[in-house]
Amino acid sequence: MADPTYAHGAFELLRPHCVRLTMEQTLPNVESLRSQISAMEVSALQGLLEYVLFPLRFSLKTSTSKKPAFVQAVLECISYLLSCTCVKSSDTLHELFNELCCCLPPDPLKRVPEELKLGVASALRSLLCSSSRDVLPVLYKPSTLPELGFAITMLLRLAELEKSREIRLEALNCLEALSLPDLKISVGDLLASFLPGVCTVLTRIICGDPKQGYRVTTAAVKLWAGIVSKVLSDEDLAKVPEKKPVVIGVSERVSELMIHRDKSWVKHTASRLLVHLEKITQHCTADPHWKVRLALVNLGHLLLTRCWNSLEETTGNLLKILVGHMSDDRPEVKARAMEALQEVTKDGPSSRCLGEVLSENLHSLAVTLPRLLSSQDDQGKLHTLALLLGYLQLLGPRLTHTLHSSAHLQRLSAALLQTLELDFCSVKVVEERTPSSACPLEQSTTDGAQQKSFRFFRDPRVLAFIQRVCRLLGYYGDFRLLTDHFLGMYRAHRLPAVLVLNQLVLGAAGIEVEALDGGSRAMNAEELLDVVRPLLEEYIDPANWHLHTCQNSEELGGRLALLHLGTPARPSLSDMSANAWKLCLQLEGIACFAQALGQSFHSLLITALYPLLEKAGDPSLMVSRAALLALSNVSQACGYKDVNQLIELNADYLESEISAGLRLLHQRHGGAACVLHAVLENCGPNLLPLLGELIQDLLPALDQSQDEAAKILLPVLNSLLAYIGKWFPPENVIVAEEPVNDLEHAGSLANEMQEFLRNHIEGQRVARGDVLEEECTDVEPPPETSDSEQKPPMATHIKISKEVAEKCTHFLSHGDPQIRIQALDALRLSLKALQAEENVLLPLAHKIWPCLVKRLLQDEPLILLRAFQVLVSLTVSCKDFLRQRICKDALPAFLNSLRSQAAISSRDGPVYSHTQGFKLQLALLDGLGTLCVSMELGDSDLMEVVDSCMLYLSARQPKKLQDAAVRTLLTLAKMDPDLVWLHLHEWQTPPAAPHSSLAKLEWRVRAHDEYTHNVLKLLQKM
């Protein structure tokens, strides 16, 4: 109990301020009283509450002519005083409640400051919150129904029509405190009179302007759920008598306003509330703020637990709310929905008939699913699929019986396949794989699966939901029934059925399945293998496997074999795009099979490995990547370290299949070449013995059809030789010479001159026959060779390169320019591998030269360019054999071409650098230096080369050709510096004699012209 002395002192402090405000209602007096109240102790204020409230209430009663600022200050003072104290008098509560409600005019059109509206709502809420539970029932008597209705109407008007977010929130909070009191008595009969109006206004607020903020929407949802649960609570309705009781002491008009909550009224009200609930659910489910969705989940949980019987018609919609948010993006919403569903299924009256409601809801959803998924936007599809996913999770094992209904299964499959329709409009799908894009498996499998494009949605979350739905179907449903059904859809050319089948297999294996029961229903490996085997056989069936996928696959895939299958010879872009997607989905399916079976996939490896490698070498980049990713998954599932180990340990099987494919090239659709290409990309030199055996089958296959087979197999030979060059690089690597300083260069030059003169004198003496007998005895006779000596066996890569070079020689005169180019490329690569094998290379040069010289003299510029590259590679080891032939047949043609093209390139513009003539000039200029050095040409031939290159020192030539000419002349200068130096000076000012004793030579002096810059640069570098 408070100290009387202390209470008397507090009274003496407050008395002057209260008397002053009672005598004169002014704003300073209100502020003075507020300041004094703030300085007082709470315990002292509680005993003086009635005394302090008197001047404030008196001010409100006489404030009709006062300014709004004064009334606002009084309301703020009352709110502060009530927040510090507790109202224990029922009369005070009732009177103050009415006085606060009268502060605002009943006419909504009359302008009132927003501050005053906020003050009234705050004061009302403070009054309700500070009143004790013993006095609050005074507001909830039948006689106070009109007053309660006036307050509720005023607060609803503020919450709905005001623009200020703060006023709306305060009004909703005050309405919550007024409508949902924590009392022992039942207030359902009173609130039932206001239920239609309150729910209608709150629904309009919830579905109103999204700019109002999530706090307004959340408060309105919470209040809607609270009022409905208060009025239609099953526990409260069970105590309602069958007949309407007579209320004593209430007027007839008020008695008519009282609602009797009998069964007919409850049923009618539930049907009306269903309309509001559907609007609220539709709006709040799509709300971007997670707290609004959380409030909706709490609404569903509250009504399901308290109003299951009274809201029987809305039970399906309430369950729909909880189920639809089981897959929400926010973990708070998802966890609350899961918790609410578990509580609903375990406890309460709802748990007994939940299965029937779920089955009925799933049936209703299946009926409308095709229409919903085809007409909704991506956000709507996400909600519908989340709802479907939740129903499947809750049904669990009961899903098997539901899917035995043909109607359910047909509608569900139709909706899934319709939604998963792929978009084939992308041209990138049919682009051919370029050589630079072909990369080893370990680098190409890090990008993941191919990004898919669908016709009816763009959000990748929609695909994720569909995959989760399919996995649940495979986990809980009849797996054999589902696979048979969707396999029939696939055979009916419904491509999305492949996506469903792949996820069904993962679901049956229990991979990434979101089950609520916590048990394990995954199929064992043996049962799963029996179902997966026919799926794999269907995927790799020739009719589904050997398809046109890009613009060049017709040549590489075997044109005749595709004609036998009835495929058009020239499919359209959309057909090729569909084929590419079909193969990618089937390859993803094989990866899913391996993931689901694990080590048990070994029994299917012999069936799947060759087709996978076949598609790994597919010309379509998208198909090739999908196959490489599938190979990676297969190797991991089967326990291999990587794909290299997978191929190496199954090399004997692959060698047999590739050999059979090469012998029957067109009947096997050209797949053997693709497999061999894929093996080369992903293996090392340890498979060289296997490759040697395959070459024995590959080279004869070239003779089967020199048109079709060559286009398929020559690129494979090029890849084989390129990898051989990488695995076995040439030993004679040329090391760049280190630069020396001027003094060292001068000393070495003097030594060279002395050595030259010494050798010259010695040579003249020997030529005269002036040789001693002792010098003749020093000559040793050549060693005798024995025929019995056996040559060492030829290395495998040397043997392969030799056989390929011999075979490619026959194709140098082929009528198809593309085949000639491929043959020249293969020949050049094989010659690089044979550079150190002179005994092999010399006989080969005899065979190559007659065909090669025709390509050098009588062919197109592009082929001439490739032939020149072959010639440069050949001269590295066969210079003595080719020197005379090149100087007689090839070199004059090269020089004439350079001279004739020099005039053209000097006057054409920058576009000329993109022509075949420019590329040929550049290749000739870059290769002539190496060719002359390798051939050790004589002075006359070398002079012709230098003279031809001088034309490209002109400043009018393209910059790349000038640089190439400079590089070539510097290379020739290393071979004969005097000749190049003298020829350069003929194009420039003659040099001065280094000594007066030397005779002066006559020079032809040239003026400065377009050659001067490059000539001077060359002289400086020499």
GROMACS .gro file of N, CA and C in nm, residues 369-465:
model
  291
  369LEU      N    1  -0.621  -2.885  -6.298
  369LEU     CA    2  -0.476  -2.865  -6.314
  369LEU      C    3  -0.437  -2.832  -6.458
  370PRO      N    4  -0.482  -2.902  -6.561
  370PRO     CA    5  -0.442  -2.864  -6.698
  370PRO      C    6  -0.478  -2.720  -6.733
  371ARG      N    7  -0.598  -2.678  -6.692
  371ARG     CA    8  -0.640  -2.542  -6.723
  371ARG      C    9  -0.557  -2.440  -6.645
  372LEU      N   10  -0.532  -2.468  -6.517
  372LEU     CA   11  -0.457  -2.373  -6.435
  372LEU      C   12  -0.314  -2.355  -6.485
  373LEU      N   13  -0.247  -2.466  -6.512
  373LEU     CA   14  -0.107  -2.458  -6.552
  373LEU      C   15  -0.089  -2.400  -6.691
  374SER      N   16  -0.194  -2.402  -6.772
  374SER     CA   17  -0.183  -2.344  -6.906
  374SER      C   18  -0.224  -2.197  -6.911
  375SER      N   19  -0.298  -2.151  -6.811
  375SER     CA   20  -0.348  -2.013  -6.814
  375SER      C   21  -0.281  -1.922  -6.713
  376GLN      N   22  -0.220  -1.976  -6.609
  376GLN     CA   23  -0.162  -1.891  -6.505
  376GLN      C   24  -0.026  -1.838  -6.547
  377ASP      N   25   0.017  -1.731  -6.479
  377ASP     CA   26   0.153  -1.683  -6.497
  377ASP      C   27   0.248  -1.770  -6.413
  378ASP      N   28   0.376  -1.737  -6.418
  378ASP     CA   29   0.474  -1.820  -6.348
  378ASP      C   30   0.449  -1.824  -6.198
  379GLN      N   31   0.408  -1.710  -6.139
  379GLN     CA   32   0.382  -1.709  -5.996
  379GLN      C   33   0.262  -1.796  -5.961
  380GLY      N   34   0.159  -1.790  -6.045
  380GLY     CA   35   0.043  -1.875  -6.023
  380GLY      C   36   0.076  -2.023  -6.038
  381LYS      N   37   0.160  -2.054  -6.137
  381LYS     CA   38   0.203  -2.194  -6.154
  381LYS      C   39   0.279  -2.243  -6.031
  382LEU      N   40   0.363  -2.155  -5.976
  382LEU     CA   41   0.439  -2.194  -5.856
  382LEU      C   42   0.345  -2.228  -5.741
  383HIS      N   43   0.242  -2.147  -5.721
  383HIS     CA   44   0.149  -2.174  -5.611
  383HIS      C   45   0.072  -2.303  -5.637
  384THR      N   46   0.026  -2.322  -5.761
  384THR     CA   47  -0.050  -2.444  -5.792
  384THR      C   48   0.035  -2.568  -5.773
  385LEU      N   49   0.160  -2.563  -5.818
  385LEU     CA   50   0.248  -2.679  -5.803
  385LEU      C   51   0.286  -2.702  -5.658
  386ALA      N   52   0.303  -2.593  -5.583
  386ALA     CA   53   0.331  -2.609  -5.439
  386ALA      C   54   0.213  -2.676  -5.369
  387LEU      N   55   0.092  -2.640  -5.412
  387LEU     CA   56  -0.027  -2.703  -5.356
  387LEU      C   57  -0.032  -2.852  -5.390
  388LEU      N   58  -0.003  -2.884  -5.516
  388LEU     CA   59  -0.002  -3.024  -5.558
  388LEU      C   60   0.105  -3.102  -5.482
  389LEU      N   61   0.222  -3.041  -5.467
  389LEU     CA   62   0.330  -3.107  -5.394
  389LEU      C   63   0.290  -3.134  -5.249
  390GLY      N   64   0.225  -3.037  -5.185
  390GLY     CA   65   0.184  -3.057  -5.047
  390GLY      C   66   0.081  -3.168  -5.033
  391TYR      N   67  -0.017  -3.174  -5.125
  391TYR     CA   68  -0.115  -3.282  -5.119
  391TYR      C   69  -0.048  -3.419  -5.132
  392LEU      N   70   0.048  -3.429  -5.224
  392LEU     CA   71   0.117  -3.557  -5.243
  392LEU      C   72   0.197  -3.595  -5.119
  393GLN      N   73   0.259  -3.495  -5.055
  393GLN     CA   74   0.337  -3.524  -4.935
  393GLN      C   75   0.246  -3.571  -4.821
  394LEU      N   76   0.130  -3.506  -4.807
  394LEU     CA   77   0.041  -3.543  -4.698
  394LEU      C   78  -0.028  -3.677  -4.723
  395LEU      N   79  -0.061  -3.704  -4.849
  395LEU     CA   80  -0.124  -3.834  -4.878
  395LEU      C   81  -0.027  -3.948  -4.854
  396GLY      N   82   0.099  -3.929  -4.892
  396GLY     CA   83   0.200  -4.031  -4.866
  396GLY      C   84   0.166  -4.165  -4.927
  397PRO      N   85   0.168  -4.272  -4.851
  397PRO     CA   86   0.138  -4.406  -4.907
  397PRO      C   87  -0.002  -4.419  -4.965
  398ARG      N   88  -0.096  -4.335  -4.920
  398ARG     CA   89  -0.230  -4.341  -4.977
  398ARG      C   90  -0.236  -4.295  -5.122
  399LEU      N   91  -0.124  -4.236  -5.170
  399LEU     CA   92  -0.121  -4.188  -5.307
  399LEU      C   93  -0.133  -4.303  -5.408
  400THR      N   94  -0.086  -4.421  -5.372
  400THR     CA   95  -0.094  -4.536  -5.462
  400THR      C   96  -0.238  -4.565  -5.502
  401HIS      N   97  -0.328  -4.565  -5.405
  401HIS     CA   98  -0.469  -4.593  -5.434
  401HIS      C   99  -0.531  -4.481  -5.516
  402THR      N  100  -0.489  -4.358  -5.489
  402THR     CA  101  -0.545  -4.245  -5.565
  402THR      C  102  -0.505  -4.252  -5.711
  403LEU      N  103  -0.379  -4.288  -5.740
  403LEU     CA  104  -0.331  -4.292  -5.877
  403LEU      C  105  -0.381  -4.415  -5.953
  404HIS      N  106  -0.440  -4.510  -5.884
  404HIS     CA  107  -0.500  -4.622  -5.956
  404HIS      C  108  -0.626  -4.579  -6.030
  405SER      N  109  -0.675  -4.461  -5.996
  405SER     CA  110  -0.788  -4.404  -6.070
  405SER      C  111  -0.738  -4.352  -6.204
  406SER      N  112  -0.793  -4.404  -6.311
  406SER     CA  113  -0.749  -4.364  -6.445
  406SER      C  114  -0.772  -4.216  -6.470
  407ALA      N  115  -0.882  -4.163  -6.418
  407ALA     CA  116  -0.912  -4.021  -6.439
  407ALA      C  117  -0.807  -3.932  -6.372
  408HIS      N  118  -0.771  -3.968  -6.247
  408HIS     CA  119  -0.668  -3.890  -6.178
  408HIS      C  120  -0.537  -3.893  -6.255
  409LEU      N  121  -0.494  -4.011  -6.296
  409LEU     CA  122  -0.366  -4.026  -6.362
  409LEU      C  123  -0.364  -3.955  -6.497
  410GLN      N  124  -0.471  -3.964  -6.572
  410GLN     CA  125  -0.476  -3.901  -6.703
  410GLN      C  126  -0.468  -3.749  -6.690
  411ARG      N  127  -0.544  -3.691  -6.598
  411ARG     CA  128  -0.543  -3.546  -6.584
  411ARG      C  129  -0.409  -3.497  -6.529
  412LEU      N  130  -0.353  -3.571  -6.434
  412LEU     CA  131  -0.225  -3.531  -6.377
  412LEU      C  132  -0.114  -3.537  -6.482
  413SER      N  133  -0.110  -3.644  -6.559
  413SER     CA  134  -0.007  -3.656  -6.663
  413SER      C  135  -0.026  -3.554  -6.773
  414ALA      N  136  -0.152  -3.526  -6.810
  414ALA     CA  137  -0.177  -3.426  -6.913
  414ALA      C  138  -0.129  -3.288  -6.870
  415ALA      N  139  -0.152  -3.254  -6.743
  415ALA     CA  140  -0.108  -3.124  -6.692
  415ALA      C  141   0.044  -3.114  -6.689
  416LEU      N  142   0.111  -3.219  -6.644
  416LEU     CA  143   0.257  -3.216  -6.636
  416LEU      C  144   0.320  -3.207  -6.774
  417LEU      N  145   0.271  -3.288  -6.869
  417LEU     CA  146   0.330  -3.289  -7.002
  417LEU      C  147   0.301  -3.159  -7.076
  418GLN      N  148   0.183  -3.103  -7.053
  418GLN     CA  149   0.151  -2.977  -7.120
  418GLN      C  150   0.239  -2.864  -7.068
  419THR      N  151   0.263  -2.863  -6.938
  419THR     CA  152   0.348  -2.758  -6.881
  419THR      C  153   0.493  -2.772  -6.923
  420LEU      N  154   0.538  -2.894  -6.946
  420LEU     CA  155   0.679  -2.920  -6.977
  420LEU      C  156   0.708  -2.915  -7.127
  421GLU      N  157   0.619  -2.857  -7.206
  421GLU     CA  158   0.645  -2.845  -7.350
  421GLU      C  159   0.768  -2.757  -7.371
  422LEU      N  160   0.865  -2.810  -7.445
  422LEU     CA  161   0.990  -2.738  -7.467
  422LEU      C  162   0.977  -2.637  -7.580
  423ASP      N  163   1.061  -2.535  -7.574
  423ASP     CA  164   1.064  -2.432  -7.678
  423ASP      C  165   1.180  -2.464  -7.772
  424PHE      N  166   1.150  -2.490  -7.898
  424PHE     CA  167   1.251  -2.529  -7.996
  424PHE      C  168   1.294  -2.414  -8.086
  425CYS      N  169   1.270  -2.291  -8.043
  425CYS     CA  170   1.297  -2.176  -8.131
  425CYS      C  171   1.442  -2.131  -8.129
  426SER      N  172   1.520  -2.177  -8.034
  426SER     CA  173   1.658  -2.130  -8.023
  426SER      C  174   1.744  -2.190  -8.134
  427VAL      N  175   1.811  -2.102  -8.210
  427VAL     CA  176   1.897  -2.148  -8.319
  427VAL      C  177   2.028  -2.204  -8.265
  428LYS      N  178   2.066  -2.164  -8.144
  428LYS     CA  179   2.193  -2.211  -8.088
  428LYS      C  180   2.194  -2.362  -8.069
  429VAL      N  181   2.076  -2.422  -8.058
  429VAL     CA  182   2.069  -2.566  -8.036
  429VAL      C  183   2.128  -2.641  -8.154
  430VAL      N  184   2.109  -2.590  -8.277
  430VAL     CA  185   2.150  -2.663  -8.396
  430VAL      C  186   2.285  -2.616  -8.446
  431GLU      N  187   2.355  -2.532  -8.372
  431GLU     CA  188   2.487  -2.489  -8.415
  431GLU      C  189   2.585  -2.605  -8.404
  432GLU      N  190   2.674  -2.612  -8.502
  432GLU     CA  191   2.772  -2.720  -8.503
  432GLU      C  192   2.882  -2.691  -8.403
  433ARG      N  193   2.938  -2.795  -8.347
  433ARG     CA  194   3.050  -2.779  -8.253
  433ARG      C  195   3.176  -2.747  -8.329
  434THR      N  196   3.241  -2.638  -8.293
  434THR     CA  197   3.366  -2.603  -8.357
  434THR      C  198   3.480  -2.677  -8.289
  435PRO      N  199   3.594  -2.694  -8.358
  435PRO     CA  200   3.706  -2.767  -8.295
  435PRO      C  201   3.753  -2.704  -8.166
  436SER      N  202   3.745  -2.569  -8.157
  436SER     CA  203   3.792  -2.504  -8.035
  436SER      C  204   3.702  -2.530  -7.916
  437SER      N  205   3.575  -2.564  -7.945
  437SER     CA  206   3.482  -2.587  -7.835
  437SER      C  207   3.489  -2.729  -7.782
  438ALA      N  208   3.553  -2.817  -7.854
  438ALA     CA  209   3.566  -2.955  -7.805
  438ALA      C  210   3.674  -2.960  -7.700
  439CYS      N  211   3.639  -2.989  -7.580
  439CYS     CA  212   3.733  -2.988  -7.470
  439CYS      C  213   3.725  -3.118  -7.394
  440PRO      N  214   3.829  -3.152  -7.318
  440PRO     CA  215   3.825  -3.276  -7.242
  440PRO      C  216   3.710  -3.278  -7.144
  441LEU      N  217   3.678  -3.396  -7.102
  441LEU     CA  218   3.559  -3.416  -7.020
  441LEU      C  219   3.570  -3.344  -6.886
  442GLU      N  220   3.684  -3.347  -6.824
  442GLU     CA  221   3.695  -3.290  -6.691
  442GLU      C  222   3.670  -3.140  -6.694
  443GLN      N  223   3.693  -3.073  -6.810
  443GLN     CA  224   3.668  -2.930  -6.820
  443GLN      C  225   3.526  -2.900  -6.861
  444SER      N  226   3.461  -2.990  -6.934
  444SER     CA  227   3.330  -2.960  -6.990
  444SER      C  228   3.216  -3.002  -6.900
  445THR      N  229   3.240  -3.080  -6.797
  445THR     CA  230   3.130  -3.128  -6.713
  445THR      C  231   3.107  -3.041  -6.591
  446THR      N  232   3.183  -2.933  -6.578
  446THR     CA  233   3.164  -2.847  -6.462
  446THR      C  234   3.051  -2.749  -6.479
  447ASP      N  235   2.998  -2.735  -6.601
  447ASP     CA  236   2.894  -2.636  -6.624
  447ASP      C  237   2.756  -2.686  -6.582
  448GLY      N  238   2.739  -2.815  -6.555
  448GLY     CA  239   2.610  -2.868  -6.517
  448GLY      C  240   2.524  -2.899  -6.638
  449ALA      N  241   2.397  -2.930  -6.610
  449ALA     CA  242   2.305  -2.970  -6.715
  449ALA      C  243   2.271  -2.851  -6.804
  450GLN      N  244   2.227  -2.881  -6.924
  450GLN     CA  245   2.189  -2.780  -7.020
  450GLN      C  246   2.066  -2.703  -6.972
  451GLN      N  247   2.074  -2.569  -6.982
  451GLN     CA  248   1.960  -2.486  -6.943
  451GLN      C  249   1.847  -2.505  -7.042
  452LYS      N  250   1.731  -2.542  -6.993
  452LYS     CA  251   1.617  -2.572  -7.080
  452LYS      C  252   1.528  -2.450  -7.094
  453SER      N  253   1.461  -2.442  -7.208
  453SER     CA  254   1.368  -2.334  -7.236
  453SER      C  255   1.231  -2.395  -7.265
  454PHE      N  256   1.130  -2.347  -7.194
  454PHE     CA  257   0.996  -2.404  -7.205
  454PHE      C  258   0.901  -2.301  -7.264
  455ARG      N  259   0.795  -2.352  -7.325
  455ARG     CA  260   0.699  -2.266  -7.393
  455ARG      C  261   0.611  -2.188  -7.297
  456PHE      N  262   0.573  -2.248  -7.186
  456PHE     CA  263   0.471  -2.190  -7.101
  456PHE      C  264   0.524  -2.131  -6.971
  457PHE      N  265   0.652  -2.132  -6.947
  457PHE     CA  266   0.706  -2.066  -6.829
  457PHE      C  267   0.854  -2.037  -6.851
  458ARG      N  268   0.903  -1.940  -6.774
  458ARG     CA  269   1.043  -1.900  -6.781
  458ARG      C  270   1.114  -1.913  -6.647
  459ASP      N  271   1.038  -1.913  -6.539
  459ASP     CA  272   1.097  -1.919  -6.405
  459ASP      C  273   1.152  -2.060  -6.381
  460PRO      N  274   1.280  -2.075  -6.352
  460PRO     CA  275   1.336  -2.210  -6.327
  460PRO      C  276   1.278  -2.277  -6.204
  461ARG      N  277   1.217  -2.202  -6.115
  461ARG     CA  278   1.156  -2.263  -5.996
  461ARG      C  279   1.037  -2.351  -6.032
  462VAL      N  280   0.970  -2.317  -6.144
  462VAL     CA  281   0.857  -2.399  -6.188
  462VAL      C  282   0.906  -2.540  -6.223
  463LEU      N  283   1.018  -2.546  -6.296
  463LEU     CA  284   1.075  -2.677  -6.330
  463LEU      C  285   1.118  -2.753  -6.205
  464ALA      N  286   1.176  -2.682  -6.108
  464ALA     CA  287   1.217  -2.748  -5.984
  464ALA      C  288   1.097  -2.808  -5.911
  465PHE      N  289   0.986  -2.737  -5.909
  465PHE     CA  290   0.865  -2.789  -5.844
  465PHE      C  291   0.813  -2.912  -5.917
   0.00000   0.00000   0.00000
